[in-house]
Coordinates of C-alpha atoms in Angstrom, one line a residue:
M1 CA 109.8 85.6 133.4
T2 CA 108.0 83.3 135.8
S3 CA 105.3 80.7 135.5
I4 CA 102.3 80.4 137.9
S5 CA 100.2 77.2 138.3
F6 CA 97.1 76.1 140.1
R7 CA 96.8 72.4 141.1
G8 CA 93.5 70.9 142.4
I9 CA 92.2 74.2 143.6
R10 CA 88.9 74.1 145.5
K11 CA 87.3 77.1 147.2
T12 CA 83.9 77.3 148.8
F13 CA 82.0 80.2 150.5
G14 CA 79.6 78.5 152.8
S15 CA 77.6 76.1 150.8
T16 CA 78.6 77.8 147.5
V17 CA 81.4 76.1 145.5
A18 CA 83.3 78.9 143.8
L19 CA 86.1 76.7 142.3
E20 CA 86.2 72.9 141.9
A21 CA 89.4 71.1 141.0
L22 CA 91.0 74.0 139.0
D23 CA 94.2 73.0 137.2
L24 CA 95.8 75.8 135.2
D25 CA 99.3 76.7 134.1
L26 CA 100.5 80.1 132.9
R27 CA 103.7 79.8 131.0
P28 CA 106.5 82.4 131.5
G29 CA 105.6 85.6 129.6
E30 CA 102.2 84.4 128.6
L31 CA 98.9 86.3 128.8
V32 CA 96.0 84.0 129.8
S33 CA 92.4 85.2 130.1
L34 CA 89.8 83.6 132.3
L35 CA 86.5 84.2 130.6
G36 CA 83.1 83.4 131.8
P37 CA 79.8 84.7 133.2
S38 CA 79.4 86.2 136.6
G39 CA 79.8 83.7 139.4
C40 CA 81.8 81.2 137.3
G41 CA 84.9 81.4 139.6
K42 CA 87.3 83.5 137.5
T43 CA 87.7 86.3 140.0
T44 CA 88.1 83.8 142.8
A45 CA 90.9 82.2 140.9
L46 CA 92.6 85.6 140.5
R47 CA 92.2 86.5 144.2
I48 CA 93.7 83.2 145.1
A49 CA 96.7 83.9 142.9
A50 CA 97.0 87.3 144.5
G51 CA 96.9 85.9 148.0
F52 CA 93.6 87.6 148.9
E53 CA 91.9 84.2 149.3
I54 CA 93.3 80.9 150.5
P55 CA 92.0 77.8 148.8
D56 CA 90.4 75.0 150.8
T57 CA 92.5 72.5 149.0
G58 CA 95.1 72.6 146.3
I59 CA 98.5 74.3 145.6
V60 CA 99.4 77.6 143.9
S61 CA 103.0 77.7 142.7
L62 CA 105.1 80.6 141.5
G63 CA 107.9 79.1 139.5
D64 CA 109.1 76.2 141.7
N65 CA 107.8 77.8 144.9
D66 CA 104.6 76.9 146.7
I67 CA 102.9 80.2 147.6
T68 CA 99.5 78.8 148.6
R69 CA 99.7 80.4 152.0
T70 CA 102.2 83.1 151.4
P71 CA 100.6 86.5 152.4
A72 CA 99.7 88.8 149.6
H73 CA 102.3 91.5 150.5
R74 CA 105.0 88.9 150.2
R75 CA 104.0 87.8 146.6
N76 CA 105.7 89.8 143.9
M77 CA 102.6 90.5 141.9
G78 CA 101.0 93.6 140.4
M79 CA 97.3 94.0 140.6
V80 CA 95.0 96.2 138.5
F81 CA 91.4 96.5 139.6
Q82 CA 88.2 97.4 137.8
S83 CA 87.7 100.5 139.9
Y84 CA 91.3 101.9 139.3
S85 CA 91.8 102.2 143.1
L86 CA 94.1 105.3 142.8
F87 CA 94.9 107.4 145.8
P88 CA 93.0 110.7 145.2
N89 CA 95.3 112.8 147.3
L90 CA 98.5 111.7 145.4
T91 CA 99.6 112.9 142.0
V92 CA 99.9 110.5 139.0
A93 CA 103.7 110.2 139.7
Q94 CA 103.2 109.6 143.4
N95 CA 100.6 106.9 142.7
V96 CA 103.0 105.1 140.4
D97 CA 105.8 105.6 143.0
F98 CA 103.7 104.2 145.9
G99 CA 104.8 100.5 145.6
L100 CA 108.4 101.4 145.1
R101 CA 108.4 103.7 148.1
N102 CA 106.9 100.9 150.3
R103 CA 109.7 98.6 149.1
K104 CA 112.2 101.3 150.2
V105 CA 113.7 101.6 146.8
E106 CA 116.2 104.5 146.8
K107 CA 114.8 107.8 145.5
A108 CA 116.9 108.2 142.3
T109 CA 115.9 104.7 141.1
R110 CA 112.3 105.4 142.0
N111 CA 112.2 108.6 140.0
S112 CA 113.7 106.9 137.0
R113 CA 111.3 104.0 137.2
V114 CA 108.3 106.2 137.5
G115 CA 109.3 108.2 134.5
E116 CA 109.8 104.9 132.5
M117 CA 106.4 103.6 133.4
L118 CA 104.6 106.9 132.6
E119 CA 106.3 106.9 129.2
L120 CA 105.3 103.2 128.7
V121 CA 101.6 104.0 129.3
Q122 CA 101.9 107.3 127.3
L123 CA 101.3 109.6 130.2
G124 CA 104.7 111.1 130.4
E125 CA 103.5 114.7 130.6
L126 CA 100.8 114.1 133.2
G127 CA 102.8 113.1 136.2
K128 CA 101.9 116.2 138.3
R129 CA 98.1 115.8 137.8
Y130 CA 95.7 114.3 140.3
P131 CA 93.4 111.4 139.4
H132 CA 90.3 113.6 139.3
Q133 CA 91.9 115.5 136.5
L134 CA 92.2 112.4 134.3
S135 CA 89.7 110.5 132.1
G136 CA 88.7 107.0 133.0
G137 CA 91.1 105.5 130.5
Q138 CA 94.0 107.7 131.7
Q139 CA 93.3 106.6 135.3
Q140 CA 93.4 103.0 134.3
R141 CA 96.7 103.6 132.6
V142 CA 98.1 105.0 135.8
A143 CA 96.8 101.9 137.7
L144 CA 98.6 99.8 135.1
A145 CA 101.8 101.8 135.4
R146 CA 101.7 101.5 139.3
A147 CA 101.3 97.7 139.1
L148 CA 104.2 97.4 136.7
A149 CA 106.5 99.8 138.4
V150 CA 107.5 97.2 141.0
Q151 CA 108.5 94.7 138.3
P152 CA 106.1 92.0 139.3
E153 CA 106.6 88.4 138.4
V154 CA 102.9 88.1 137.6
L155 CA 100.5 90.8 136.6
L156 CA 96.8 90.3 137.6
L157 CA 94.0 92.2 135.9
D158 CA 90.5 92.0 137.3
E159 CA 88.1 93.2 134.6
P160 CA 90.2 96.4 134.2
L161 CA 88.2 97.7 131.2
S162 CA 84.6 97.1 132.2
A163 CA 84.0 100.6 133.5
L164 CA 85.2 102.3 130.3
D165 CA 83.2 103.2 127.2
A166 CA 83.5 101.0 124.1
K167 CA 86.0 103.1 122.2
V168 CA 88.4 103.7 125.1
R169 CA 88.0 100.0 126.1
S170 CA 89.2 98.9 122.7
T171 CA 92.1 101.3 122.6
L172 CA 93.3 100.4 126.1
R173 CA 92.8 96.7 125.5
D174 CA 95.3 96.9 122.6
E175 CA 97.7 99.0 124.8
I176 CA 97.6 96.4 127.6
R177 CA 98.6 93.8 125.0
R178 CA 101.4 95.9 123.6
I179 CA 102.8 96.7 127.0
Q180 CA 102.5 93.0 128.2
S181 CA 104.2 91.8 125.0
E182 CA 107.0 94.4 125.4
L183 CA 107.7 93.6 129.0
K184 CA 107.0 89.8 128.7
T185 CA 105.3 89.8 132.1
T186 CA 103.3 86.7 132.9
T187 CA 99.7 87.9 133.0
L188 CA 96.3 86.6 134.2
F189 CA 93.4 88.7 132.8
V190 CA 89.9 88.2 134.1
T191 CA 87.0 89.3 131.9
H192 CA 83.4 88.5 131.0
D193 CA 83.9 90.1 127.5
Q194 CA 84.7 87.6 124.8
D195 CA 85.9 90.2 122.4
E196 CA 88.6 91.3 124.9
A197 CA 89.7 87.7 125.5
L198 CA 89.8 86.8 121.8
A199 CA 91.8 90.0 120.9
I200 CA 94.6 89.9 123.5
S201 CA 95.1 86.4 124.8
D202 CA 97.7 83.8 124.1
R203 CA 95.3 81.3 125.6
I204 CA 91.8 81.5 127.0
G205 CA 90.3 79.6 129.9
V206 CA 86.5 79.4 129.6
M207 CA 84.9 78.8 133.0
S208 CA 81.5 77.7 134.1
N209 CA 80.2 76.9 137.6
G210 CA 83.7 76.8 139.1
R211 CA 85.2 74.6 136.5
L212 CA 87.5 75.1 133.6
E213 CA 85.5 74.1 130.5
Q214 CA 88.3 74.6 128.0
L215 CA 91.8 76.0 127.8
G216 CA 93.2 76.9 124.4
T217 CA 94.2 79.5 121.9
P218 CA 91.6 82.0 120.8
E219 CA 91.3 80.1 117.6
D220 CA 90.8 76.8 119.3
V221 CA 88.1 78.1 121.7
Y222 CA 86.2 79.8 118.9
L223 CA 86.6 77.3 116.1
R224 CA 86.8 74.1 118.1
P225 CA 84.7 74.6 121.3
A226 CA 85.1 71.7 123.7
S227 CA 81.5 71.8 124.9
P228 CA 78.1 73.2 124.1
F229 CA 78.6 75.8 126.9
V230 CA 81.8 77.1 125.3
A231 CA 80.1 77.1 121.8
R232 CA 77.3 79.2 123.2
F233 CA 79.3 81.6 125.4
V234 CA 82.1 82.4 122.9
G235 CA 80.8 84.1 119.7
S236 CA 77.4 83.8 118.0
I237 CA 75.9 80.4 117.5
N238 CA 73.0 78.8 115.6
E239 CA 71.2 75.7 116.9
L240 CA 70.2 73.6 114.0
P241 CA 68.4 70.2 113.9
N242 CA 70.7 67.3 113.3
I243 CA 69.3 66.0 110.1
N244 CA 71.6 63.0 110.3
G245 CA 70.6 61.9 113.8
A246 CA 69.3 62.9 117.2
G247 CA 70.0 66.2 119.0
K248 CA 71.1 69.4 117.4
I249 CA 74.1 71.0 115.8
L250 CA 75.6 74.2 117.3
V251 CA 77.3 76.1 114.4
R252 CA 78.7 79.5 113.8
P253 CA 76.8 81.8 111.4
E254 CA 79.8 82.0 109.1
D255 CA 79.7 78.2 108.8
V256 CA 76.2 78.1 107.4
T257 CA 75.9 78.5 103.6
I258 CA 72.9 79.6 101.7
S259 CA 71.8 78.8 98.2
A260 CA 68.6 78.4 96.1
N261 CA 69.3 74.7 95.5
E262 CA 67.9 71.8 97.6
N263 CA 69.2 68.3 98.4
E264 CA 68.9 65.8 101.2
L265 CA 71.6 67.4 103.3
T266 CA 70.0 70.9 103.3
M267 CA 67.2 72.6 105.2
R268 CA 64.7 74.8 103.5
G269 CA 63.6 78.2 104.9
T270 CA 62.5 81.7 104.1
I271 CA 64.6 84.8 104.5
T272 CA 63.0 87.2 107.0
R273 CA 65.6 89.9 107.3
V274 CA 68.8 91.1 105.6
T275 CA 71.1 93.3 107.7
F276 CA 74.0 95.1 106.1
Q277 CA 77.0 95.6 108.5
G278 CA 79.8 96.8 106.3
P279 CA 82.0 93.8 105.3
V280 CA 79.4 91.3 106.5
T281 CA 75.7 90.9 105.7
I282 CA 73.6 89.0 108.2
I283 CA 70.8 87.0 106.5
S284 CA 68.1 85.7 108.9
V285 CA 66.3 82.6 107.7
R286 CA 63.3 81.0 109.3
V287 CA 63.7 77.2 108.9
D288 CA 60.7 75.2 108.0
I289 CA 61.4 72.1 110.1
T290 CA 61.7 73.9 113.4
D291 CA 60.3 77.4 112.7
Q292 CA 63.4 78.9 114.3
L293 CA 65.6 81.7 113.0
V294 CA 69.0 80.9 111.7
N295 CA 71.6 83.6 111.1
V296 CA 74.0 83.4 108.2
H297 CA 77.1 85.6 107.9
A298 CA 78.0 86.3 104.3
A299 CA 80.6 88.6 102.8
S300 CA 78.7 91.7 101.6
G301 CA 78.1 91.5 97.9
S302 CA 78.8 87.8 97.6
I303 CA 75.1 86.8 97.6
H304 CA 71.9 88.4 96.4
A305 CA 69.3 87.9 99.1
Q306 CA 65.9 89.5 99.6
V307 CA 63.2 89.1 102.3
G308 CA 60.8 86.5 101.3
D309 CA 63.2 84.4 99.2
R310 CA 63.0 80.7 99.6
V311 CA 66.5 79.3 100.2
S312 CA 68.4 76.2 101.4
L313 CA 70.9 76.1 104.2
S314 CA 73.8 73.7 104.7
V315 CA 76.6 73.4 107.3
T316 CA 80.2 73.6 106.2
P317 CA 81.6 70.0 106.5
G318 CA 83.6 69.5 109.7
R319 CA 82.1 72.5 111.5
G320 CA 79.8 72.6 114.4
I321 CA 79.4 70.6 117.6
I322 CA 76.6 68.1 118.1
E323 CA 74.6 68.4 121.3
A324 CA 72.8 65.2 122.4
A325 CA 69.0 65.3 122.8

């Protein structure tokens, strides 16, 4: 297992700053997701790790080795793209074998490794098929097997699930985590999907405008956002007036409680909608003081609420982040 680190990475494209002072460490065997909106710099960071881009300033290290200007083909990394990038004229087995053949691995070893990888991604019976004979999810499994076949020190995944439908995406997401945990390959996963990042990551780096806003466990990023941007980007958020001072409080729907009682620490409002979603019921309340809608997540059956009811809202102590006016 190998670590990879970025130190003071800056990258510009003309007048556009893609990355600014990026410092990031991936521990050996760790899966770190870079999460953020389009244009935040996450894919640029991954391309710099792969050697497809050279930073203007800063250092990329693989273990103790400076690889900042090492060509991509000399970095022992596996890459999985959003678009699969399989060779249409090669069979599944030949696609997985491609990197091994280029490295001049002897044939018996290659055949054994290809078989192991296809079993790992649960495609052991499909080695003779061609990419056009596979579903999108199966094609992405082949791309993953090909990347892992060369036993990379670091696995790089560039939004690998975004072209798949929701059900396949969820299944393959869990498979990627299973395989990564089994092989203990250091992995950098780029995504704009917060559910993916929360589900599979050891740590998440939330990015905005070329900067790393927060790096932490999924629990830290969700429960203890370091900035208003992180609070808004990861998960659902309510923006409540700060009744104890200026500005507003950004708080998760599950951290707002609802009751029929009123005191100086609550806000009054009227229920405008009740939405049943299985284990959770979403109660939408229009708050008197700001005339805005606030969503409350309550365990289904735990509270009796009807449209038109007058209720009080309060924030769970210690929750929420205050944004200055």
